[in-house]
PDB file of C-alpha atoms and ligand atoms in Angstrom:
ATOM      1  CA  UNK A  30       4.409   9.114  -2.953  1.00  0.00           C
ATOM      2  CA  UNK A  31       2.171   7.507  -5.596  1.00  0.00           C
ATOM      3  CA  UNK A  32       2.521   7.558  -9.329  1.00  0.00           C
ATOM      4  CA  UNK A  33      -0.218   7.248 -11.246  1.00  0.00           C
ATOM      5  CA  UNK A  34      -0.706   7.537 -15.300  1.00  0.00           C
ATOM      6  CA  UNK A  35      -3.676   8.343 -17.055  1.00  0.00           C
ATOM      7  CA  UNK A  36      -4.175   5.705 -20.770  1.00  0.00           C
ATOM      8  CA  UNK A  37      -5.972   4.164 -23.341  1.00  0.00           C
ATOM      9  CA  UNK A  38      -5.436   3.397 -26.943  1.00  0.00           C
ATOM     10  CA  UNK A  39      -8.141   5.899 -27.950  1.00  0.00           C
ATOM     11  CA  UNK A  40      -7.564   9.763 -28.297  1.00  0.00           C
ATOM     12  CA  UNK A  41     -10.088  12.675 -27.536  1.00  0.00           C
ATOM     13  CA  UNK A  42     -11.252  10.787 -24.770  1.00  0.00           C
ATOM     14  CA  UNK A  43     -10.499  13.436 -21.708  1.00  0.00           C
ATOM     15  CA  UNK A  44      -7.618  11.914 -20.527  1.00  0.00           C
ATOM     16  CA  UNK A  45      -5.782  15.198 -20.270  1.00  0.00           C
ATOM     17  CA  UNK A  46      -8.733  17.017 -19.083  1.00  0.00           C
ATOM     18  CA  UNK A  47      -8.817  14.502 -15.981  1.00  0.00           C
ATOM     19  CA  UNK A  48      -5.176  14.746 -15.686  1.00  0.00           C
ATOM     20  CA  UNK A  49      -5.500  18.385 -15.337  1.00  0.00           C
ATOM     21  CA  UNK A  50      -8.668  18.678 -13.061  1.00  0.00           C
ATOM     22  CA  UNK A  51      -7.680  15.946 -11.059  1.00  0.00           C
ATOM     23  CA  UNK A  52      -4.800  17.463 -10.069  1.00  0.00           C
ATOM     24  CA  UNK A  53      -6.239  20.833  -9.475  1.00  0.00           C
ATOM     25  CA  UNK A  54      -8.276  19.214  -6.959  1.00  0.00           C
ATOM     26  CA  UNK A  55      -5.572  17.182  -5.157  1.00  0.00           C
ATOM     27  CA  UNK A  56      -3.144  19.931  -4.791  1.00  0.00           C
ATOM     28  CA  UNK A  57      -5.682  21.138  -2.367  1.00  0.00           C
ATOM     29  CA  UNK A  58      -5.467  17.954  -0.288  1.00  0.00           C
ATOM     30  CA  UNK A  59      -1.179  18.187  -0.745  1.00  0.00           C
ATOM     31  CA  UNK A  60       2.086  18.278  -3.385  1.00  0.00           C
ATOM     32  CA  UNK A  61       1.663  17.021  -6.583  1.00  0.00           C
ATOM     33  CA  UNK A  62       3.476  16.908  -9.329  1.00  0.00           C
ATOM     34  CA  UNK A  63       1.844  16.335 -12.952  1.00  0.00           C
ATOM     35  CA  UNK A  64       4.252  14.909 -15.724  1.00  0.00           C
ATOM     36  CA  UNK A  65       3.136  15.421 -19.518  1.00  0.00           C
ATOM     37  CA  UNK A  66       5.107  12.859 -21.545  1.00  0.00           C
ATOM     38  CA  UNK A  67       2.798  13.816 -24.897  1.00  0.00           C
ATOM     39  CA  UNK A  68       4.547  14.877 -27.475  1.00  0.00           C
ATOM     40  CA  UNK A  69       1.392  17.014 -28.141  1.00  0.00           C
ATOM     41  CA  UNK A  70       1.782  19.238 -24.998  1.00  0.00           C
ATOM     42  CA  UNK A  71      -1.641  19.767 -24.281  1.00  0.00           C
ATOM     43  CA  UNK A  72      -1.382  19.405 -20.643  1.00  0.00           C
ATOM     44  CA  UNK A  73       1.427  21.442 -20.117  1.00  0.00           C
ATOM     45  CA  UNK A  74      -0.172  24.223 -22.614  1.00  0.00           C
ATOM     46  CA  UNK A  75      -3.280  23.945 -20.348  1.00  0.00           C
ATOM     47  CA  UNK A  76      -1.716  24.676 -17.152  1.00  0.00           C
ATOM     48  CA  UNK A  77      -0.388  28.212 -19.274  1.00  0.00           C
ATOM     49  CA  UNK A  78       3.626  27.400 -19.403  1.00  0.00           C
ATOM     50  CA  UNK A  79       5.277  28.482 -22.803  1.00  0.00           C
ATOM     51  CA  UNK A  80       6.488  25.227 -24.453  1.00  0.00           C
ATOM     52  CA  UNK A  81       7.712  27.591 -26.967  1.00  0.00           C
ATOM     53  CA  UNK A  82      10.263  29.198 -24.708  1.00  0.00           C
ATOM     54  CA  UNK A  83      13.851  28.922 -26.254  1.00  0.00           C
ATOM     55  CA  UNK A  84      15.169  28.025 -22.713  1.00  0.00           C
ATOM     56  CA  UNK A  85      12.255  25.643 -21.647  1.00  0.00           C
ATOM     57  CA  UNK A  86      13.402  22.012 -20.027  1.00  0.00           C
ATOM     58  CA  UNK A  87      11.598  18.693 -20.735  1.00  0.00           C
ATOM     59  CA  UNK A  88      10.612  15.495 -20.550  1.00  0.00           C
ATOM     60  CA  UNK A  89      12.663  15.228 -23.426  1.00  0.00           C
ATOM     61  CA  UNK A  90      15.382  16.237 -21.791  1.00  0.00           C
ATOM     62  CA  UNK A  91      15.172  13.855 -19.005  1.00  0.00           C
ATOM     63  CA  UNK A  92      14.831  10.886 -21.586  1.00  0.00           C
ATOM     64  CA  UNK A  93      18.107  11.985 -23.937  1.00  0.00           C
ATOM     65  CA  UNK A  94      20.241  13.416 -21.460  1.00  0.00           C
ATOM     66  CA  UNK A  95      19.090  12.710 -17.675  1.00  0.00           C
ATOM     67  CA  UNK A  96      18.669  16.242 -16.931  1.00  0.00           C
ATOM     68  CA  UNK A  97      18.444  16.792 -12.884  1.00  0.00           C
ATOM     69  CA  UNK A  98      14.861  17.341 -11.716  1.00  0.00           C
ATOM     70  CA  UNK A  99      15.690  20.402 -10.112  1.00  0.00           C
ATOM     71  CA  UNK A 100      16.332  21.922 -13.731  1.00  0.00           C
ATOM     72  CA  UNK A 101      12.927  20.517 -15.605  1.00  0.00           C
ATOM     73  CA  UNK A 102      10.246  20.851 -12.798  1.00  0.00           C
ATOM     74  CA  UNK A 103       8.468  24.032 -13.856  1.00  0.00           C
ATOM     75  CA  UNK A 104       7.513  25.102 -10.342  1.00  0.00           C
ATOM     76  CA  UNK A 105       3.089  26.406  -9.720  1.00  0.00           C
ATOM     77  CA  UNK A 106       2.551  27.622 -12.816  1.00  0.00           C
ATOM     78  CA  UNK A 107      -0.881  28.166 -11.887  1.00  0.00           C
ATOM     79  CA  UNK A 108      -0.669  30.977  -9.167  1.00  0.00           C
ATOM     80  CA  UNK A 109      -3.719  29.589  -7.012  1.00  0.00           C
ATOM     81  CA  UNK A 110      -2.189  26.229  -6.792  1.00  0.00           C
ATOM     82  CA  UNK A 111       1.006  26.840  -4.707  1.00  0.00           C
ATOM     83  CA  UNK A 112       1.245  23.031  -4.629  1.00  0.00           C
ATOM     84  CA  UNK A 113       1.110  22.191  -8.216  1.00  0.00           C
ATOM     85  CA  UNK A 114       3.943  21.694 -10.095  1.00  0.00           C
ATOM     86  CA  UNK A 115       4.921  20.175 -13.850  1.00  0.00           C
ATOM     87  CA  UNK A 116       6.910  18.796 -15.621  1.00  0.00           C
ATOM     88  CA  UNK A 117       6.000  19.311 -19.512  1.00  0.00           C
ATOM     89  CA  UNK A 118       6.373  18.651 -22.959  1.00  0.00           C
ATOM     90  CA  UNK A 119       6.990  19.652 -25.978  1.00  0.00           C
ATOM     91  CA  UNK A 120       6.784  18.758 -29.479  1.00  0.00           C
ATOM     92  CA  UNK A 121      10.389  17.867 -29.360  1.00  0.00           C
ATOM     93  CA  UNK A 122       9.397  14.321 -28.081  1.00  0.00           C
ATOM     94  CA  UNK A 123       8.438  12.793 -30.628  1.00  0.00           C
ATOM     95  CA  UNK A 124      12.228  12.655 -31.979  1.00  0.00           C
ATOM     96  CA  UNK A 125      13.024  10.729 -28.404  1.00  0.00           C
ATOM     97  CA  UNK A 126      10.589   8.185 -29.453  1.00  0.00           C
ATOM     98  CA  UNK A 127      13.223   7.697 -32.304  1.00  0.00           C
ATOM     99  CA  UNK A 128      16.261   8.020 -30.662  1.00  0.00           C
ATOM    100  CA  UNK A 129      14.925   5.368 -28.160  1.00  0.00           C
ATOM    101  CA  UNK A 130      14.353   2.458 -30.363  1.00  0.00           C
ATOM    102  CA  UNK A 131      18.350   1.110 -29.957  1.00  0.00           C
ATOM    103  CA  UNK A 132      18.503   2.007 -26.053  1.00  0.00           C
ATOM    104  CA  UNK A 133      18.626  -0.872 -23.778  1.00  0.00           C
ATOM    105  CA  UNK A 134      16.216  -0.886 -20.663  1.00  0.00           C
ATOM    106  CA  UNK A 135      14.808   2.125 -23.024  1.00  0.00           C
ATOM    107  CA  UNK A 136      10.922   1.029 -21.295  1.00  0.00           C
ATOM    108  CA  UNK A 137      12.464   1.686 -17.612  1.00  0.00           C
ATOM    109  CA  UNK A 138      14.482   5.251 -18.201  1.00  0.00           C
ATOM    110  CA  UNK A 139      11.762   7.010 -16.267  1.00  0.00           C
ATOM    111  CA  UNK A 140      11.404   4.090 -13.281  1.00  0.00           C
ATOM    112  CA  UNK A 141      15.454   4.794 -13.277  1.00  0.00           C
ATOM    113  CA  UNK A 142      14.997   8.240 -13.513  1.00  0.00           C
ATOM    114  CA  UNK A 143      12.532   8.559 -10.112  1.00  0.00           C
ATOM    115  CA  UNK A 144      14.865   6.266  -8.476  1.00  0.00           C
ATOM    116  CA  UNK A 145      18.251   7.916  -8.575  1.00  0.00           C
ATOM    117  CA  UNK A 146      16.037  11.091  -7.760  1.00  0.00           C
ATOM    118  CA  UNK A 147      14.475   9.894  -4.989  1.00  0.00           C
ATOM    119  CA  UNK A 148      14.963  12.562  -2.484  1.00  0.00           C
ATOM    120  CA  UNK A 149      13.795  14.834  -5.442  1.00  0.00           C
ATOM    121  CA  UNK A 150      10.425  13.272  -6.085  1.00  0.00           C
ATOM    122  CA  UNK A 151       9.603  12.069  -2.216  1.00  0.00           C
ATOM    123  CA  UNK A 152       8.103  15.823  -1.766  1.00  0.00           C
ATOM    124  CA  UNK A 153       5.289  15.061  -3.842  1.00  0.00           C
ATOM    125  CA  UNK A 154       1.935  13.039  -2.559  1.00  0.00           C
ATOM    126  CA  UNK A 155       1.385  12.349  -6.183  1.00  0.00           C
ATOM    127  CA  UNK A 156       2.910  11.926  -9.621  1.00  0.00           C
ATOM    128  CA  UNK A 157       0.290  11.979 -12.735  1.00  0.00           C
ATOM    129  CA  UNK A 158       1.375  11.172 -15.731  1.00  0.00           C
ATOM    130  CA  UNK A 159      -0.517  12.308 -18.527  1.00  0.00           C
ATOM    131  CA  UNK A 160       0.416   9.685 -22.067  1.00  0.00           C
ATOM    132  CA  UNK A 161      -0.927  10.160 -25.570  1.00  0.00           C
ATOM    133  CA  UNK A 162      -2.866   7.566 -27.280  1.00  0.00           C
ATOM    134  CA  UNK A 163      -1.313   3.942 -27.723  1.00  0.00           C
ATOM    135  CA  UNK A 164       1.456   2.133 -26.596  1.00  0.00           C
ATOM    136  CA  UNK A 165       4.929   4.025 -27.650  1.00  0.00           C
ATOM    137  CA  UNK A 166       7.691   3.369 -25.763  1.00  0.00           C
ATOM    138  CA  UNK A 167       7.506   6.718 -23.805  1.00  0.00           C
ATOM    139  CA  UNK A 168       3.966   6.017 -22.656  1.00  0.00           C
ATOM    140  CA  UNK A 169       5.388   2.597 -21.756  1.00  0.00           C
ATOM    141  CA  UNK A 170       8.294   4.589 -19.433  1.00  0.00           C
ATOM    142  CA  UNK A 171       4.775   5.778 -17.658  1.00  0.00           C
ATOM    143  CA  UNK A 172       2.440   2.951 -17.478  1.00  0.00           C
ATOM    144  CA  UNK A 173       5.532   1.145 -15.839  1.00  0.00           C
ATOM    145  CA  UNK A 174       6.305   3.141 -13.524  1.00  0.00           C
ATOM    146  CA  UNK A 175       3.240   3.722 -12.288  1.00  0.00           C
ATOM    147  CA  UNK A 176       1.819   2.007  -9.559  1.00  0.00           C
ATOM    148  CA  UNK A 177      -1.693   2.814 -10.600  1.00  0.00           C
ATOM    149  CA  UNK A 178      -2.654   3.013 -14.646  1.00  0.00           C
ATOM    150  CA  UNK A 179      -6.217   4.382 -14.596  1.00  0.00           C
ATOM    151  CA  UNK A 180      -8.034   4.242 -17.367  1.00  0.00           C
ATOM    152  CA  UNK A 181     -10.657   6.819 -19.721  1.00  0.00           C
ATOM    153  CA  UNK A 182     -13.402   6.114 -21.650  1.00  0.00           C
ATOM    154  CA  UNK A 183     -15.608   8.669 -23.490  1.00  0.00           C
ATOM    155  CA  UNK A 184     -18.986   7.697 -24.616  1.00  0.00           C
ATOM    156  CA  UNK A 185     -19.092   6.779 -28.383  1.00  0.00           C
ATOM    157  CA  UNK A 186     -19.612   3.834 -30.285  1.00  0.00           C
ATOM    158  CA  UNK A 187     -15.559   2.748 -30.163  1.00  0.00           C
ATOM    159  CA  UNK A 188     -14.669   3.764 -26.414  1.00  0.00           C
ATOM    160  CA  UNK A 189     -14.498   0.447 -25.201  1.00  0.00           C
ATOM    161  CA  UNK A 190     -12.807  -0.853 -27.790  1.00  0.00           C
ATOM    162  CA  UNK A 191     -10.172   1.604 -27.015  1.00  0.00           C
ATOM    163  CA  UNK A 192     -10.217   0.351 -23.176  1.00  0.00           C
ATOM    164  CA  UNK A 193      -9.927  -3.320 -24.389  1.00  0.00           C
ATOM    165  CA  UNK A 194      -7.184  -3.224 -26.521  1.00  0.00           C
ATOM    166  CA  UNK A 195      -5.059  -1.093 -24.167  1.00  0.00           C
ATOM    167  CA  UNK A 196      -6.038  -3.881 -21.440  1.00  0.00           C
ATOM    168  CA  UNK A 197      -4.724  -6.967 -23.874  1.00  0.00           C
ATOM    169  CA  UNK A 198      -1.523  -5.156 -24.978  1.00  0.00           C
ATOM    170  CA  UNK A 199      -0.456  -3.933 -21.886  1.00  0.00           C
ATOM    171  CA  UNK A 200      -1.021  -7.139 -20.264  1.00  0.00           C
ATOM    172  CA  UNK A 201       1.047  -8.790 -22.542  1.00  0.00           C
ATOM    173  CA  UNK A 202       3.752  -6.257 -21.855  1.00  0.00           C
ATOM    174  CA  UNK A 203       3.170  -7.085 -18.354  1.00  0.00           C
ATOM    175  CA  UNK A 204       4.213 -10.734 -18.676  1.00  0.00           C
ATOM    176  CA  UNK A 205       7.871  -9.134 -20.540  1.00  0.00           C
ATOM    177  CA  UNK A 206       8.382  -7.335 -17.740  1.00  0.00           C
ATOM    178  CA  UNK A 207       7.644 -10.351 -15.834  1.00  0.00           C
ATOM    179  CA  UNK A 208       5.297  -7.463 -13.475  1.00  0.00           C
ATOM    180  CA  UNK A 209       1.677  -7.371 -11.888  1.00  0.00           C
ATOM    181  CA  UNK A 210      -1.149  -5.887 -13.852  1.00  0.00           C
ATOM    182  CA  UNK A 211      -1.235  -2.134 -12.235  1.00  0.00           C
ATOM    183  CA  UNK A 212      -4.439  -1.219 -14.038  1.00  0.00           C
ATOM    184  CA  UNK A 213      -6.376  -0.674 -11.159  1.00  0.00           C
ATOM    185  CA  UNK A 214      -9.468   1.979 -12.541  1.00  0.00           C
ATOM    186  CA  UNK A 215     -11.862   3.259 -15.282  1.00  0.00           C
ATOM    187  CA  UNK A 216     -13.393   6.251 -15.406  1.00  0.00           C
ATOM    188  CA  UNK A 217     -15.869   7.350 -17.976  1.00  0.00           C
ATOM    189  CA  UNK A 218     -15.720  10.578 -18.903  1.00  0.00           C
ATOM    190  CA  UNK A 219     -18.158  13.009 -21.138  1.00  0.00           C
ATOM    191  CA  UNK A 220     -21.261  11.229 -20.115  1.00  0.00           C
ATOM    192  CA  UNK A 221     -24.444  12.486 -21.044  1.00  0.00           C
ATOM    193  CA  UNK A 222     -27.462  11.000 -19.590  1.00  0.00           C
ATOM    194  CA  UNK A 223     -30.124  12.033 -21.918  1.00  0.00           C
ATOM    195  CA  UNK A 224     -28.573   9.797 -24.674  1.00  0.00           C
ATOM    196  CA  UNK A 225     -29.197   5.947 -24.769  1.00  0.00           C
ATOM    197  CA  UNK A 226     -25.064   5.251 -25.442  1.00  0.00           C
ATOM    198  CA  UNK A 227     -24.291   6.818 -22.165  1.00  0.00           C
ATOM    199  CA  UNK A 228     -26.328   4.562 -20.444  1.00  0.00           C
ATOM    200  CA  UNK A 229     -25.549   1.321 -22.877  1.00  0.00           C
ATOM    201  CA  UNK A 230     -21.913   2.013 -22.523  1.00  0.00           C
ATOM    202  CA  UNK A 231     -22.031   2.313 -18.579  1.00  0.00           C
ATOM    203  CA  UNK A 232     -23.951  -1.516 -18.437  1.00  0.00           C
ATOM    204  CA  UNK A 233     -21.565  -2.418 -20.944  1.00  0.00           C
ATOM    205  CA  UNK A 234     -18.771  -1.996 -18.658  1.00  0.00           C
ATOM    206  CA  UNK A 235     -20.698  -3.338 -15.446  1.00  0.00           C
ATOM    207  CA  UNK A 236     -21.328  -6.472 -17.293  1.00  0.00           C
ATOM    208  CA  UNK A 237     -17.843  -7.091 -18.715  1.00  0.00           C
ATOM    209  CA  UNK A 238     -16.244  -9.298 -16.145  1.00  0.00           C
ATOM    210  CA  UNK A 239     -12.339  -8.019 -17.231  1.00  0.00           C
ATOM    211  CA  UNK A 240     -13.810  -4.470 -16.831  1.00  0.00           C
ATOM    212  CA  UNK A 241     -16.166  -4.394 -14.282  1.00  0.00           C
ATOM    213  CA  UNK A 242     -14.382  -3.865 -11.445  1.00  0.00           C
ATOM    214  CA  UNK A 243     -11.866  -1.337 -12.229  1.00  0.00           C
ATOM    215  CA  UNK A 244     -15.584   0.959 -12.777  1.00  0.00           C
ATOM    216  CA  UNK A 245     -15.408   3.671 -11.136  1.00  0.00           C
ATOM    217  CA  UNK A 246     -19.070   4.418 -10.553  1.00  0.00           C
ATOM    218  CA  UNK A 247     -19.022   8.305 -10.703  1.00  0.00           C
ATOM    219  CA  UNK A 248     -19.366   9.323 -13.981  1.00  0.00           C
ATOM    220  CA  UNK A 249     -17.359  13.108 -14.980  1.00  0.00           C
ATOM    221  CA  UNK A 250     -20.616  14.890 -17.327  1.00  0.00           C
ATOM    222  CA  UNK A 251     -19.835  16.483 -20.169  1.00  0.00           C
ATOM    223  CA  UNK A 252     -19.641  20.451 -19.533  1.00  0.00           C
ATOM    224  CA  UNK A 253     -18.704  23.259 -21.563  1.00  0.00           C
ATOM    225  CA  UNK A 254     -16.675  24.627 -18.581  1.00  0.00           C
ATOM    226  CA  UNK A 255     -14.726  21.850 -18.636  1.00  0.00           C
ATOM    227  CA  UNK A 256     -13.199  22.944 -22.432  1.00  0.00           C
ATOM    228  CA  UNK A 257     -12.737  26.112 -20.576  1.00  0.00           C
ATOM    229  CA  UNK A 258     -10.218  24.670 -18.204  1.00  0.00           C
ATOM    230  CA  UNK A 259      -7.437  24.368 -20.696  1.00  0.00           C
ATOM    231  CA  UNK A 260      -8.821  27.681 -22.029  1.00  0.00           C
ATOM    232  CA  UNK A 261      -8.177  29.367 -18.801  1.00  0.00           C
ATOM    233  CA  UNK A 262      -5.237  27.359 -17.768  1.00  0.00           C
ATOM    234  CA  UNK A 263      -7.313  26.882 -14.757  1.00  0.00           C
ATOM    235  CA  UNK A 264      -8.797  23.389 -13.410  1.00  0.00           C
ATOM    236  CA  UNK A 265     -12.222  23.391 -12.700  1.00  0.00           C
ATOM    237  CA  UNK A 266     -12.226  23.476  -8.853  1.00  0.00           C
ATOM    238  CA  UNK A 267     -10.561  27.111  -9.394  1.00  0.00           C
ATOM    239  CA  UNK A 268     -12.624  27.977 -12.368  1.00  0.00           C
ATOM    240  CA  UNK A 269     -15.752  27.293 -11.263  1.00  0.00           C
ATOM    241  CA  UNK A 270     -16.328  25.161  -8.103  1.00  0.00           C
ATOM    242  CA  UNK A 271     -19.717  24.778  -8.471  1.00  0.00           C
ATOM    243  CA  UNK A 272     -19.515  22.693 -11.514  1.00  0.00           C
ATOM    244  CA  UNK A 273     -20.980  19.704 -11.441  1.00  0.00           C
ATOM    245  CA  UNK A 274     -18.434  18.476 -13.340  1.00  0.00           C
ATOM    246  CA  UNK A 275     -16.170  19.642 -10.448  1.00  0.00           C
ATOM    247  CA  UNK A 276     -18.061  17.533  -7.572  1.00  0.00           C
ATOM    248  CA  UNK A 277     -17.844  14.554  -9.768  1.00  0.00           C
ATOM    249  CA  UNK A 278     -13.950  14.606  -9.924  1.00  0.00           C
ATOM    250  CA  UNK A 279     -14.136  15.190  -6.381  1.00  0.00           C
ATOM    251  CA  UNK A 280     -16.032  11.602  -6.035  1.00  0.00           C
ATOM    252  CA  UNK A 281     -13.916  10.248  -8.116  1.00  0.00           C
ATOM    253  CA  UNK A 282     -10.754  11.247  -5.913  1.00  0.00           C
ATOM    254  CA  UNK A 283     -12.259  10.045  -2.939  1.00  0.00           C
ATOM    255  CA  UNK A 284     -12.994   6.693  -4.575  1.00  0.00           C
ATOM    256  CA  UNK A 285      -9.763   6.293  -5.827  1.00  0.00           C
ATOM    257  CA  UNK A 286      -8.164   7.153  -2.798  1.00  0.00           C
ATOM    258  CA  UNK A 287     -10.716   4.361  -1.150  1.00  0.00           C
ATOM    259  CA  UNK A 288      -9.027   1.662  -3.576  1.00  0.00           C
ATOM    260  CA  UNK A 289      -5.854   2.583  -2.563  1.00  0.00           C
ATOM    261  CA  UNK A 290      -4.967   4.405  -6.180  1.00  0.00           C
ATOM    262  CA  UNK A 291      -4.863   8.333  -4.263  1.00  0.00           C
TER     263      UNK A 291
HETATM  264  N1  ADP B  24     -16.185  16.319 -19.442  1.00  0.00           N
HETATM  265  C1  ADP B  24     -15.985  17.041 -20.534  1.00  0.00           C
HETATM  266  N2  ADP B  24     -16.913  17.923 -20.960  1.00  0.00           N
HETATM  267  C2  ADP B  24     -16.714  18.667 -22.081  1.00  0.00           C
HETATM  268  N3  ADP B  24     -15.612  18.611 -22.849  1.00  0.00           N
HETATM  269  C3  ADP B  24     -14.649  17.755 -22.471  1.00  0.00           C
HETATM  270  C4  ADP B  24     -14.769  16.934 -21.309  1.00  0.00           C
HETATM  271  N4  ADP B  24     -13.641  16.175 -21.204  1.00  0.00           N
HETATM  272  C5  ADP B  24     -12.858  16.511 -22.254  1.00  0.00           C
HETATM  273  N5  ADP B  24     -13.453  17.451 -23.023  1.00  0.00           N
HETATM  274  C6  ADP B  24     -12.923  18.051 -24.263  1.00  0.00           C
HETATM  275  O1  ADP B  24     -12.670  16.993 -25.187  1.00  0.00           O
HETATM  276  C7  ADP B  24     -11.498  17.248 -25.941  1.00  0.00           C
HETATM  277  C8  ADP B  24     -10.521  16.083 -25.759  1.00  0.00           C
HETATM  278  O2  ADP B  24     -10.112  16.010 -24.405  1.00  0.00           O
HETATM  279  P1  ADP B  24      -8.607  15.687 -23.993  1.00  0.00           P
HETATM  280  O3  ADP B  24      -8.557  15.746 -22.508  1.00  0.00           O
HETATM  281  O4  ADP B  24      -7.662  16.544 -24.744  1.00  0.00           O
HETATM  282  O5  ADP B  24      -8.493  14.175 -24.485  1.00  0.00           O
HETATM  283  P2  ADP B  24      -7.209  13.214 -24.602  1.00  0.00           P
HETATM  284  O6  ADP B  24      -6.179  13.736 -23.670  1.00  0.00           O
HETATM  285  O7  ADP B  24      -7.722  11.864 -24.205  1.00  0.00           O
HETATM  286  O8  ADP B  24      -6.771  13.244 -26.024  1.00  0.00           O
HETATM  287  C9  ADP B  24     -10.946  18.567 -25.421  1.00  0.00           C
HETATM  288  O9  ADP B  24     -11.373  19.597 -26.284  1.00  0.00           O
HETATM  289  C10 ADP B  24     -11.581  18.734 -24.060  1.00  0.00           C
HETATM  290  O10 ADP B  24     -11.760  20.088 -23.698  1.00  0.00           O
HETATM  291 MG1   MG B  25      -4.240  14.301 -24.118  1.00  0.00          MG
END
């Protein structure tokens, strides 16, 4: 089993779109289990499960009150991915981010959680965690747990800034924890060839020596039918596997599962 979460400081950027189509494609390749710890809920609205529902279990009930796996993990929501299966979010977590603040070990609850559910979570290949933008203490409960944080830019005039300052805070977390710097990849995401800041931003990275080689050197294109995904509630290797935008993420699996990430 490998857990990897999806960051940066900057929203907007795809990093729920990759969560999303990522996992679409590995759940063809085995079980995988994506985790939406936004309070937002986009990921779990895109893969079609009601966050509305009056009975619905979540991440926030894993945080307040340990809920057992077996009662939160919302089980292939999407009916052509047998394999897939979530754990989502609602709205409701941004009150956990408050009722957090005075609990001790309060960035390690999830790394906890996993562990005394062991036998729960070993059926999965993969764990994705999907965070919001920044560094709140739930996100923190995912970039430490994970063994792999990889990272999304877009292309526009602040993306890198947004990759920069998640590299400097987390690493400073890091040295709390007294742990290894898992950032291990960047992926840019929405990239457009025919414009000049595509192609800046890409050289911008290659030549940053912090940044260079966590590149991932497929770049994901930006496509209409990748809005449609969340439309759909269908990742793009279902909706349309032609895509190009669907062969890319399939180059990017295979190079992450080169580095060791997949
Ligand atoms: N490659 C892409 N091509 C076209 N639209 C995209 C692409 N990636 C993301 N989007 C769109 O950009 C918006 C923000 O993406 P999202 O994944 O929600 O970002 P984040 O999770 O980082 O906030 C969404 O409307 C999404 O559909
Ligand atoms: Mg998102």
């Amino acid at each position: 089993m490998k857990i990897i979460c999806i960051g940066t400081t900057k929203g907007g950027v795809g990093k729920t779109t990759l969560t999303f189509n990522l996992a679409g494609i590995l759940a063809k390749m085995g079980k995988i289990l994506i985790w939406d710890i936004d309070p937002q809920a986009n990921l779990s609205c895109n893969t079609g499960v009601n966050i509305m529902h009056p009975n619905i279990k979540t991440t926030k009930d894993i945080l307040e009150k340990n809920t057992p796996p077996a009662e939160v993990v919302i089980r292939s929501p999407i009916k052509e991915l047998e394999n897939l299966d979530i754990i989502s979010s609602n709205l409701g977590l941004h009150e956990t981010e408050m009722l957090l603040v005075n609990r001790s070990a309060r960035e390690f609850i999830i790394k906890y959680y996993i562990e005394d559910n062991i036998d729960f979570f070993e059926q999965y290949d993969w764990i994705l965690i999907d965070t919001n933008p920044g560094m709140t203490v739930i996100n923190q409960n995912g970039f430490l747990v994970a063994d792999s944080i990889v990272l999304v830019s877009d292309i526009s005039d602040n993306a890198a800034q947004g990759v920069e300052q998640f590299q400097y805070m987390w690493q400073n977390r890091l040295k709390d924890f007294r742990m290894r710097d898992n950032i291990k990849a960047l992926i840019i995401n929405n990239f457009d060839k025919r414009t000049s800041l595509s192609n800046e931003l890409v050289e911008y990275y290659k030549n940053n020596e912090d940044l260079t080689n966590l590149l991932i050197k497929t770049v994901i294109p930006s496509r209409v039918k990748m809005k449609e995904t969340a439309l759909e509630h269908k990742p793009i290797n279902i909706l349309d596997a032609n895509c190009d935008a669907n062969l890319a993420i399939q180059k990017i699996a295979k190079e992450l599962e080169e580095r060791g990430i997949l």
